[in-house]
PDB file of C-alpha atoms in Angstrom:
ATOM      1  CA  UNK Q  93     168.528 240.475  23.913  1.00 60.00           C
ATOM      2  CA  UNK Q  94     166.776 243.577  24.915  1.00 59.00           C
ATOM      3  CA  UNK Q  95     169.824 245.649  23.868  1.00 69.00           C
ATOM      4  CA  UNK Q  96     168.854 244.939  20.720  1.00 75.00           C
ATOM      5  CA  UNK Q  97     165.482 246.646  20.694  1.00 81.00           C
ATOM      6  CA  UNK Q  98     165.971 249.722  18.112  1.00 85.00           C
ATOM      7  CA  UNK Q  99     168.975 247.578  16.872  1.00 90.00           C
ATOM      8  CA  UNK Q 100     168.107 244.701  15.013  1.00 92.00           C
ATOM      9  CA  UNK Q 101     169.131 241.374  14.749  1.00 94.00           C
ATOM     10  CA  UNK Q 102     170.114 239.320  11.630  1.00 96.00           C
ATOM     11  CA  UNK Q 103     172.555 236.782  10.474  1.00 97.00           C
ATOM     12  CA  UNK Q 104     174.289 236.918   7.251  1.00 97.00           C
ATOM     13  CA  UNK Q 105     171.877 234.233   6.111  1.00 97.00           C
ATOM     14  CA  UNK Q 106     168.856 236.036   6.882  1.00 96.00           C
ATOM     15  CA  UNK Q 107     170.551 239.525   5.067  1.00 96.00           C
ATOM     16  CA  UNK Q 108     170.788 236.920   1.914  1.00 96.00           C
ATOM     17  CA  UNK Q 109     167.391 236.021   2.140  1.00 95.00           C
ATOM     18  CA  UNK Q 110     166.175 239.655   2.394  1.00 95.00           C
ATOM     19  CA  UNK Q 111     168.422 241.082  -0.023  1.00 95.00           C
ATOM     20  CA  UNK Q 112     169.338 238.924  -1.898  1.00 93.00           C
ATOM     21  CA  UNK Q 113     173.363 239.562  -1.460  1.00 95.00           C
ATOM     22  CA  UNK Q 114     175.432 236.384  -0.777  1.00 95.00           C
ATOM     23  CA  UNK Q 115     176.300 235.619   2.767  1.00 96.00           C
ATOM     24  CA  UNK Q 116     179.683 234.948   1.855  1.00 95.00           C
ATOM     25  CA  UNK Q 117     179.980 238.447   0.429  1.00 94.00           C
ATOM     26  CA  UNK Q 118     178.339 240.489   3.740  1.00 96.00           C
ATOM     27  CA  UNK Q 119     180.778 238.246   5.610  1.00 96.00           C
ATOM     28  CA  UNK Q 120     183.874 239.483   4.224  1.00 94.00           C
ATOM     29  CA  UNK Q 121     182.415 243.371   4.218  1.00 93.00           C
ATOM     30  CA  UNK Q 122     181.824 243.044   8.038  1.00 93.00           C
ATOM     31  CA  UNK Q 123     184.822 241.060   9.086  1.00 93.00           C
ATOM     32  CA  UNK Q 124     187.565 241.869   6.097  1.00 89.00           C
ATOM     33  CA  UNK Q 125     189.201 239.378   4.414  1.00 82.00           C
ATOM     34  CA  UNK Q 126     193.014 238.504   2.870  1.00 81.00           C
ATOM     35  CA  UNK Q 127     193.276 238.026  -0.986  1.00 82.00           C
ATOM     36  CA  UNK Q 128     196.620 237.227  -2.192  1.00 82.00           C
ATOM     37  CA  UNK Q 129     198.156 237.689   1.145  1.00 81.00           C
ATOM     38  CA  UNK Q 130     196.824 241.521   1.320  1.00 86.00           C
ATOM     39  CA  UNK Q 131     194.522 242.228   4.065  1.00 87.00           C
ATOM     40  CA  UNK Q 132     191.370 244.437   3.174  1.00 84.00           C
ATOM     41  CA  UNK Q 133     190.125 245.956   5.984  1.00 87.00           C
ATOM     42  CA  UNK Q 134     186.250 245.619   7.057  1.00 89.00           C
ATOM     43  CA  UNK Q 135     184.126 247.953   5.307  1.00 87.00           C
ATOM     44  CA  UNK Q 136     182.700 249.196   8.912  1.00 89.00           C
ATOM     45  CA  UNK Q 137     181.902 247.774  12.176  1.00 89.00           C
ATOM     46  CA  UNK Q 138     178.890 245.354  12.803  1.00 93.00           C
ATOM     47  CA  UNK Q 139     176.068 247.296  14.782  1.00 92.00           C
ATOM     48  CA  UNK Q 140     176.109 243.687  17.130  1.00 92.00           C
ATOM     49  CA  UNK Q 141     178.369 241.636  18.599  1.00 91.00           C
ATOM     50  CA  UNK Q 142     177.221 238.740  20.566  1.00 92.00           C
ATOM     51  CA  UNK Q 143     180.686 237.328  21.740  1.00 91.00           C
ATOM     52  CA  UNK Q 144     180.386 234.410  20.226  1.00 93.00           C
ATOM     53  CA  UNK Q 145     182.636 234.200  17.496  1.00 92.00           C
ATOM     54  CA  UNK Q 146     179.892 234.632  15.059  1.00 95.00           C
ATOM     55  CA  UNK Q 147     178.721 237.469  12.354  1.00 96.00           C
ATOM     56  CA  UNK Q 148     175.260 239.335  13.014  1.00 96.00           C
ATOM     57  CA  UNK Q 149     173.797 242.626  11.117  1.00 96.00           C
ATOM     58  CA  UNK Q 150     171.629 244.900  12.580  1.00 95.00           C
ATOM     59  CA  UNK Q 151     168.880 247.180  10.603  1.00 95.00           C
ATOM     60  CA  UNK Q 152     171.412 249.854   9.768  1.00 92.00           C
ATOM     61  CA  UNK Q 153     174.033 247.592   8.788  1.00 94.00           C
ATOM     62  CA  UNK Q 154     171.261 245.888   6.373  1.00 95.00           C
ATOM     63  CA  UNK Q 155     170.490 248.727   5.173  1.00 92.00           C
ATOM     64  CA  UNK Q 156     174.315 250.069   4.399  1.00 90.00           C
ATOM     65  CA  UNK Q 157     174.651 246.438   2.494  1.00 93.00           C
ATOM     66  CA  UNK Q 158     171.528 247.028   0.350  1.00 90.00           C
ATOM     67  CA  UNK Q 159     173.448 250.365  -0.804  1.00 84.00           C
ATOM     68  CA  UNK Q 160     177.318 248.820  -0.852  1.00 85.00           C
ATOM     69  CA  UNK Q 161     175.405 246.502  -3.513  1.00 88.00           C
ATOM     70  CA  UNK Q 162     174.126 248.598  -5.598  1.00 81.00           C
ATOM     71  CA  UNK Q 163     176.733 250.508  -6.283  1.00 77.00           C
ATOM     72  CA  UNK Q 164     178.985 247.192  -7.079  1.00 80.00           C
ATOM     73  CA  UNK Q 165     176.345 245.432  -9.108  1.00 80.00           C
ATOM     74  CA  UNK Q 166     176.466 248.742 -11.496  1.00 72.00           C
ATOM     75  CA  UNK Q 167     180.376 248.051 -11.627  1.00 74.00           C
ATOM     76  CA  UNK Q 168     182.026 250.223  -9.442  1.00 72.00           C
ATOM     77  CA  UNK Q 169     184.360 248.447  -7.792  1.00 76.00           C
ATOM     78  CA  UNK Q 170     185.118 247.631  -4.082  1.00 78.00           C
ATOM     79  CA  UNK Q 171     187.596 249.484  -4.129  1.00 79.00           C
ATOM     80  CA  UNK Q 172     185.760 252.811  -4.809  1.00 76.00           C
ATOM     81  CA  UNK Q 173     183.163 251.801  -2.740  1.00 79.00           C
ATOM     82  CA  UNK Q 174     185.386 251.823   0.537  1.00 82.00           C
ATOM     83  CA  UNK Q 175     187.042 255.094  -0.757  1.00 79.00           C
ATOM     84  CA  UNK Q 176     183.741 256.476  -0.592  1.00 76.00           C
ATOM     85  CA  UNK Q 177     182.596 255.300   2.204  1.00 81.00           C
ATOM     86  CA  UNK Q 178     185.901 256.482   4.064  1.00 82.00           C
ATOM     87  CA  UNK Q 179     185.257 259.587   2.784  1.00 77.00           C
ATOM     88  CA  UNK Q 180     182.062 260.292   3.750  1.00 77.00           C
ATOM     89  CA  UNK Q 181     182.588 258.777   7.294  1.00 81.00           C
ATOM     90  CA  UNK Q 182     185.005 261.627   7.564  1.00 77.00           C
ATOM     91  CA  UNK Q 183     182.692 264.069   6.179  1.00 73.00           C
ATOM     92  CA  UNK Q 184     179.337 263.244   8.113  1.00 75.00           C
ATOM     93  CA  UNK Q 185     181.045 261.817  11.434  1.00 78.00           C
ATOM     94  CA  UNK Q 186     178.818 258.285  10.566  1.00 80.00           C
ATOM     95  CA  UNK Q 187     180.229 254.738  10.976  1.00 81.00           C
ATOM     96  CA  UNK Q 188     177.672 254.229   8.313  1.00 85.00           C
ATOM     97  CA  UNK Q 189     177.564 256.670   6.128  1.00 80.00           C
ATOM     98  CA  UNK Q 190     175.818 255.291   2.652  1.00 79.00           C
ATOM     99  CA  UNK Q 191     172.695 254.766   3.743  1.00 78.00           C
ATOM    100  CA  UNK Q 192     171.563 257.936   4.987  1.00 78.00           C
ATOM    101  CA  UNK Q 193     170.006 260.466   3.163  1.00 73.00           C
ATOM    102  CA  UNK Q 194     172.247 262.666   2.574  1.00 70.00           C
ATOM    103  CA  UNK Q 195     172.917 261.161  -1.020  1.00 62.00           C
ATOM    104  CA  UNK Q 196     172.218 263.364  -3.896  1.00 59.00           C
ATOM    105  CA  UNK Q 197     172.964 262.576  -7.939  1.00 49.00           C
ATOM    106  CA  UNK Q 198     172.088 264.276 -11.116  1.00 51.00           C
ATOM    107  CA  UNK Q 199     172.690 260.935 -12.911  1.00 46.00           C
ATOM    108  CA  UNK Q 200     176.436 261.148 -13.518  1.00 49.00           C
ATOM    109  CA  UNK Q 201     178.017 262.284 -10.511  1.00 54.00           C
ATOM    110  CA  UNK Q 202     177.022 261.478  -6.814  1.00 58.00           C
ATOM    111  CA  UNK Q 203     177.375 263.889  -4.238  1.00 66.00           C
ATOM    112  CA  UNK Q 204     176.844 264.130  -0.614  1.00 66.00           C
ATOM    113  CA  UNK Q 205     174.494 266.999   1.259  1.00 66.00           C
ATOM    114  CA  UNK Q 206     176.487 268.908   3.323  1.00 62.00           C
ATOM    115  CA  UNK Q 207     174.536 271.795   5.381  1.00 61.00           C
ATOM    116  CA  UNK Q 208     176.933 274.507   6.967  1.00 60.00           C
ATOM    117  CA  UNK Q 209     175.905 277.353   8.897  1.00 58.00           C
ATOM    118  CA  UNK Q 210     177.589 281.296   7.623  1.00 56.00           C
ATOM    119  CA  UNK Q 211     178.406 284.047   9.706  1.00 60.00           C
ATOM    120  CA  UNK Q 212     174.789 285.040   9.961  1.00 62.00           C
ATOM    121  CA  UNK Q 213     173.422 281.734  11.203  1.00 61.00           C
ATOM    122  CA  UNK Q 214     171.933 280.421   8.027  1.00 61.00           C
ATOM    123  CA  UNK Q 215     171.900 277.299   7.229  1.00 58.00           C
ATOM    124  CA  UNK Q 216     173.000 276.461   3.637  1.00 60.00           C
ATOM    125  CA  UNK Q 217     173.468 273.782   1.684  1.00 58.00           C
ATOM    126  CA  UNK Q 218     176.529 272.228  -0.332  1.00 63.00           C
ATOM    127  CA  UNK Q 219     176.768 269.691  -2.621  1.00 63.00           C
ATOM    128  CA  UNK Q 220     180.238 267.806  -2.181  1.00 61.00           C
ATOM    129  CA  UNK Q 221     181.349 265.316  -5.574  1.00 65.00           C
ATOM    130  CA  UNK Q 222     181.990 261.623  -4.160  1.00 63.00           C
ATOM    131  CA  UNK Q 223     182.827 260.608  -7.789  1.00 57.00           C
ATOM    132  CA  UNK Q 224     183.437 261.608 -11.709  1.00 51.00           C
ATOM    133  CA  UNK Q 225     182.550 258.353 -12.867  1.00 40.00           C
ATOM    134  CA  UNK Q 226     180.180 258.336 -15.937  1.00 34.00           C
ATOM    135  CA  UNK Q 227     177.405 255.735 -14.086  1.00 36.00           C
ATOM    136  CA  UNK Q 228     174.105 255.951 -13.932  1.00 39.00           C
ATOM    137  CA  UNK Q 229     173.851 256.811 -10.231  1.00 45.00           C
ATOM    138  CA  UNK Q 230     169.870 257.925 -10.545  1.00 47.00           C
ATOM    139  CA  UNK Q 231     169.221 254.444 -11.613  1.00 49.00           C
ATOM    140  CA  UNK Q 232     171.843 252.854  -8.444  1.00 50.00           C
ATOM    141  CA  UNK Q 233     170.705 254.577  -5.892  1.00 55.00           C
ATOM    142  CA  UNK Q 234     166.349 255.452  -6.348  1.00 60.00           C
ATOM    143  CA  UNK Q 235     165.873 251.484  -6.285  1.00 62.00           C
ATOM    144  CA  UNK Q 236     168.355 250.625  -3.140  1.00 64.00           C
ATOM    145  CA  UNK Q 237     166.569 253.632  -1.383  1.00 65.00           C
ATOM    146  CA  UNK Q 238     163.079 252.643  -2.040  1.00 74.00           C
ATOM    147  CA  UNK Q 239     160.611 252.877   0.645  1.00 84.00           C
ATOM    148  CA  UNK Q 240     163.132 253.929   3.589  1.00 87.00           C
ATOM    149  CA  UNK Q 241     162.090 256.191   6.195  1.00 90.00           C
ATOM    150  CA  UNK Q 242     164.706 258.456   8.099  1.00 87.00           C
ATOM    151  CA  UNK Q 243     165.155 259.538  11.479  1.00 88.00           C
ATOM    152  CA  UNK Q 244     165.718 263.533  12.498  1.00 84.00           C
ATOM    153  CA  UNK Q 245     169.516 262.708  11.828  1.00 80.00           C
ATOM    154  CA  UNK Q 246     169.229 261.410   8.058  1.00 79.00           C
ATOM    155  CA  UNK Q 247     169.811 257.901   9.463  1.00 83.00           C
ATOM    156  CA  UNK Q 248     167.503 254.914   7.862  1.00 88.00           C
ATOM    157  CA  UNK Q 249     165.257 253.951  10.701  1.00 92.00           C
ATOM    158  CA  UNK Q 250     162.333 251.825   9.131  1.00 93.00           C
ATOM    159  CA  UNK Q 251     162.035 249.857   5.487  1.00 94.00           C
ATOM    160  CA  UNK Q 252     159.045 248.933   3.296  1.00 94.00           C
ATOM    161  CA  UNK Q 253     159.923 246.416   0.840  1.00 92.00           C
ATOM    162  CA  UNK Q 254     157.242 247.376  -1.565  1.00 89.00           C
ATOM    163  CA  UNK Q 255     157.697 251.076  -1.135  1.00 83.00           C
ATOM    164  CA  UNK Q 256     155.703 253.843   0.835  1.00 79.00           C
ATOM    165  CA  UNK Q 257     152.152 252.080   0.706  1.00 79.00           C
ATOM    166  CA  UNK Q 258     153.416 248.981   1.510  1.00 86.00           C
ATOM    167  CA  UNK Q 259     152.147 246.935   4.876  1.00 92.00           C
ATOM    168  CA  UNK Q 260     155.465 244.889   5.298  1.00 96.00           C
ATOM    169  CA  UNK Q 261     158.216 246.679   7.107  1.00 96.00           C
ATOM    170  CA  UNK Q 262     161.274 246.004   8.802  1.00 96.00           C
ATOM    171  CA  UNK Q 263     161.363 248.169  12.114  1.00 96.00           C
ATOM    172  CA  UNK Q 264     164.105 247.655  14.511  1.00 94.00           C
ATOM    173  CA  UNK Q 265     161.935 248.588  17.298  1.00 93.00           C
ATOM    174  CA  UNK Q 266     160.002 245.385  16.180  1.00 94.00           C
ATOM    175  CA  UNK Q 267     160.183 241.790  16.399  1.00 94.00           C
ATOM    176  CA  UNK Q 268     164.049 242.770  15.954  1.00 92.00           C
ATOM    177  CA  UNK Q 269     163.877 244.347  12.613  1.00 95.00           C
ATOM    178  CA  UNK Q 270     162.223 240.430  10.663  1.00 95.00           C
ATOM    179  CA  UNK Q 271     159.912 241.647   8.361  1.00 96.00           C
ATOM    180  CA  UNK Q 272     156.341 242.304  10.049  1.00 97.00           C
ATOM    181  CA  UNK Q 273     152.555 243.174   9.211  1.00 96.00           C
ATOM    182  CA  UNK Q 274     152.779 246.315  10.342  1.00 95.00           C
ATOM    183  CA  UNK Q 275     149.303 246.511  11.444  1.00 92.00           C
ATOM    184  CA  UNK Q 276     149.507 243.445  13.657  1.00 95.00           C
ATOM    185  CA  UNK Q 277     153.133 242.873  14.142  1.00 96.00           C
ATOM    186  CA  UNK Q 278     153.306 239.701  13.210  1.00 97.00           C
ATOM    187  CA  UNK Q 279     156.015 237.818  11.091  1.00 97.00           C
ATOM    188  CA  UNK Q 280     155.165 237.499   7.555  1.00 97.00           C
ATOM    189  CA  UNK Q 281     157.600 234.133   7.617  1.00 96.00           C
ATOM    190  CA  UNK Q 282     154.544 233.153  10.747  1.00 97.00           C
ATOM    191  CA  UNK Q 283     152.182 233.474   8.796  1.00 97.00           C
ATOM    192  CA  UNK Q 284     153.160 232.450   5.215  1.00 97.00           C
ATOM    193  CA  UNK Q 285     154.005 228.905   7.092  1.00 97.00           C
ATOM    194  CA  UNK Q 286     150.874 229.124   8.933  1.00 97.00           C
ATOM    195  CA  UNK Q 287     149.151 229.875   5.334  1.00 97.00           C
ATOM    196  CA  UNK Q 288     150.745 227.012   3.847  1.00 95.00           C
ATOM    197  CA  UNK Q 289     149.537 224.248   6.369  1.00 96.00           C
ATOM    198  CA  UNK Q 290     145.937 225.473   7.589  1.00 96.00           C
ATOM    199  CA  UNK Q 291     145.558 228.233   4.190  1.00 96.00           C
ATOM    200  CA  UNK Q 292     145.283 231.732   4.331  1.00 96.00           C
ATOM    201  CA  UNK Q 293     141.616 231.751   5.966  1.00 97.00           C
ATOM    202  CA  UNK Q 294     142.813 229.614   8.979  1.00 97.00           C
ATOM    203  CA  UNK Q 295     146.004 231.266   9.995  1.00 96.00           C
ATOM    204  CA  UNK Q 296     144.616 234.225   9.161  1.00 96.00           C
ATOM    205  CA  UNK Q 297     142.052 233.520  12.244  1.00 97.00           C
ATOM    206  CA  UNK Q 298     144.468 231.747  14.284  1.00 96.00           C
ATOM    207  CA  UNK Q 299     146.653 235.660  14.251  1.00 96.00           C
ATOM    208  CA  UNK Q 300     143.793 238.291  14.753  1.00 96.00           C
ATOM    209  CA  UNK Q 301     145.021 239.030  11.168  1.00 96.00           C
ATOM    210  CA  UNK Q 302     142.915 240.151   7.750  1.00 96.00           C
ATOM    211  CA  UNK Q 303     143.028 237.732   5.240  1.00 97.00           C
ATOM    212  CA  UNK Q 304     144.535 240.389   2.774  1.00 96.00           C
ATOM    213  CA  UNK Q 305     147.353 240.503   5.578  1.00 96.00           C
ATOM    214  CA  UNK Q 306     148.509 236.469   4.817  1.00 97.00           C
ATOM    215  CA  UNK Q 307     148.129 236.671   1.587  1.00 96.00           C
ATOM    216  CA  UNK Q 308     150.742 239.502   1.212  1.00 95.00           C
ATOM    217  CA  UNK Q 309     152.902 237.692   3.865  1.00 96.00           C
ATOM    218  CA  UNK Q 310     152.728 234.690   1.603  1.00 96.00           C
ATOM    219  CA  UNK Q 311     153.222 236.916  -1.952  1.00 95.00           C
ATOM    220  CA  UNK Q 312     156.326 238.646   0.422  1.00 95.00           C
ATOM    221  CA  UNK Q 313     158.025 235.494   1.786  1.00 95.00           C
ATOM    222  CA  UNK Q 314     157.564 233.596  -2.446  1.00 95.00           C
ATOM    223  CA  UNK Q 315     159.022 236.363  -3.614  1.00 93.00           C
ATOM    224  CA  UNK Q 316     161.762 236.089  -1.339  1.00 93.00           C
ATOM    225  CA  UNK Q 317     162.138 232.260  -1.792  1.00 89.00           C
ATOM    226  CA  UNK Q 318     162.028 232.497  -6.013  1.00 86.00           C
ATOM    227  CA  UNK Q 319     165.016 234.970  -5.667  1.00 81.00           C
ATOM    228  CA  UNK Q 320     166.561 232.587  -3.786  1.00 75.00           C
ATOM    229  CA  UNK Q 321     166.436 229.972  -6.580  1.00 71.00           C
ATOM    230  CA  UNK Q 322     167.264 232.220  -9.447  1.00 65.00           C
TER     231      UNK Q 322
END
């Protein structure tokens, strides 16, 4: 398991839970699926494979499904979705291209950053058009982006749920990427349970914890659970 530190480690359930995208659905984008006796190929490659016959995400992956979503649940279909995602694999040289930041819009089109270097060394920057599609790709994108940090490569390497100022994260290099205090490091699903049997005060002692810091575990893992239901 300690190949998975920086990695991640979730099962399509657990994406669900997070994100709120059906386990069925990640499923079939990780491992392809046959409709009508035509074969759709995965959308890309699980960061994890544990040889056991079974589907697991890692951070990046989670992150390239919150993105794959968004774009879907504003109606552009799978099918574009892998054609862009093809496209900019080729492009950037990324298994995972869509979560990076290398997205750009001006709330019609959506483009990807391309920097190339001219005869005289200097860097400058393109803009290269993914689509001419008439969506509102400002309103897609902002929302599935919120609150992601990036590595020196553009590649999505930490995640506040509740944006910048938020004390929840999901760090790879963490408790394999479950959401955390970030302060303390401990699992908000820890102590919302711990919260719910002993109340915030109690578990709140039991962890080394602030009280604020169980109560926004608790408001984190509700919210998660009422999404759920809906």
């Amino acid at each position: 398991m300690s190949a998975l530190i920086g990695i991640g480690l979730y099962t399509p359930a657990e994406a669900q839970r997070l994100l709120g995208v059906s386990a069925g659905k990640i499923v079939r984008w990780l491992n392809g699926h046959a409709i009508e006796g035509r074969r759709y190929a995965p959308l890309w490659t699980s960061q994890v494979d544990l040889h056991d016959g079974k589907t697991y995400l890692g951070f990046r992956d989670l992150m390239e499904v919150r993105v794959a979503d968004a774009f879907i649940s504003a109606g552009v279909s799978a099918i574009r979705v892998r054609e862009a995602i093809q496209l900019a694999r080729e492009v950037l040289g990324m298994d995972r291209p869509l979560s990076t930041d290398r997205f750009r819009t001006d709330g019609r089109d959506i483009f990807l950053r391309i920097v190339d270097r001219d005869r005289d060394g200097a860097d400058r920057e393109k803009l290269l058009s993914l689509f001419k599609r008439q969506y509102a790709f400002s309103e897609v994108l902002e929302p599935s982006l919120k609150g992601l940090e990036y590595d020196g490569e553009g590649a999505p390497s930490l995640w506040r749920p509740h944006g910048k100022r938020g004390s929840i994260v999901l760090d790879p290099e963490r408790s394999f990427g479950q959401p955390i205090d970030q302060r303390s490091g401990v699992p908000t699903r820890a102590l919302a349970s711990a919260a719910r049997v002993d109340g915030a005060e109690a578990a709140a002692a039991a962890f080394g914890v602030p009280v604020a810091s169980v109560r926004r575990a608790v408001d984190f893992e509700e919210g998660l659970e009422a999404r759920k239901a809906a």
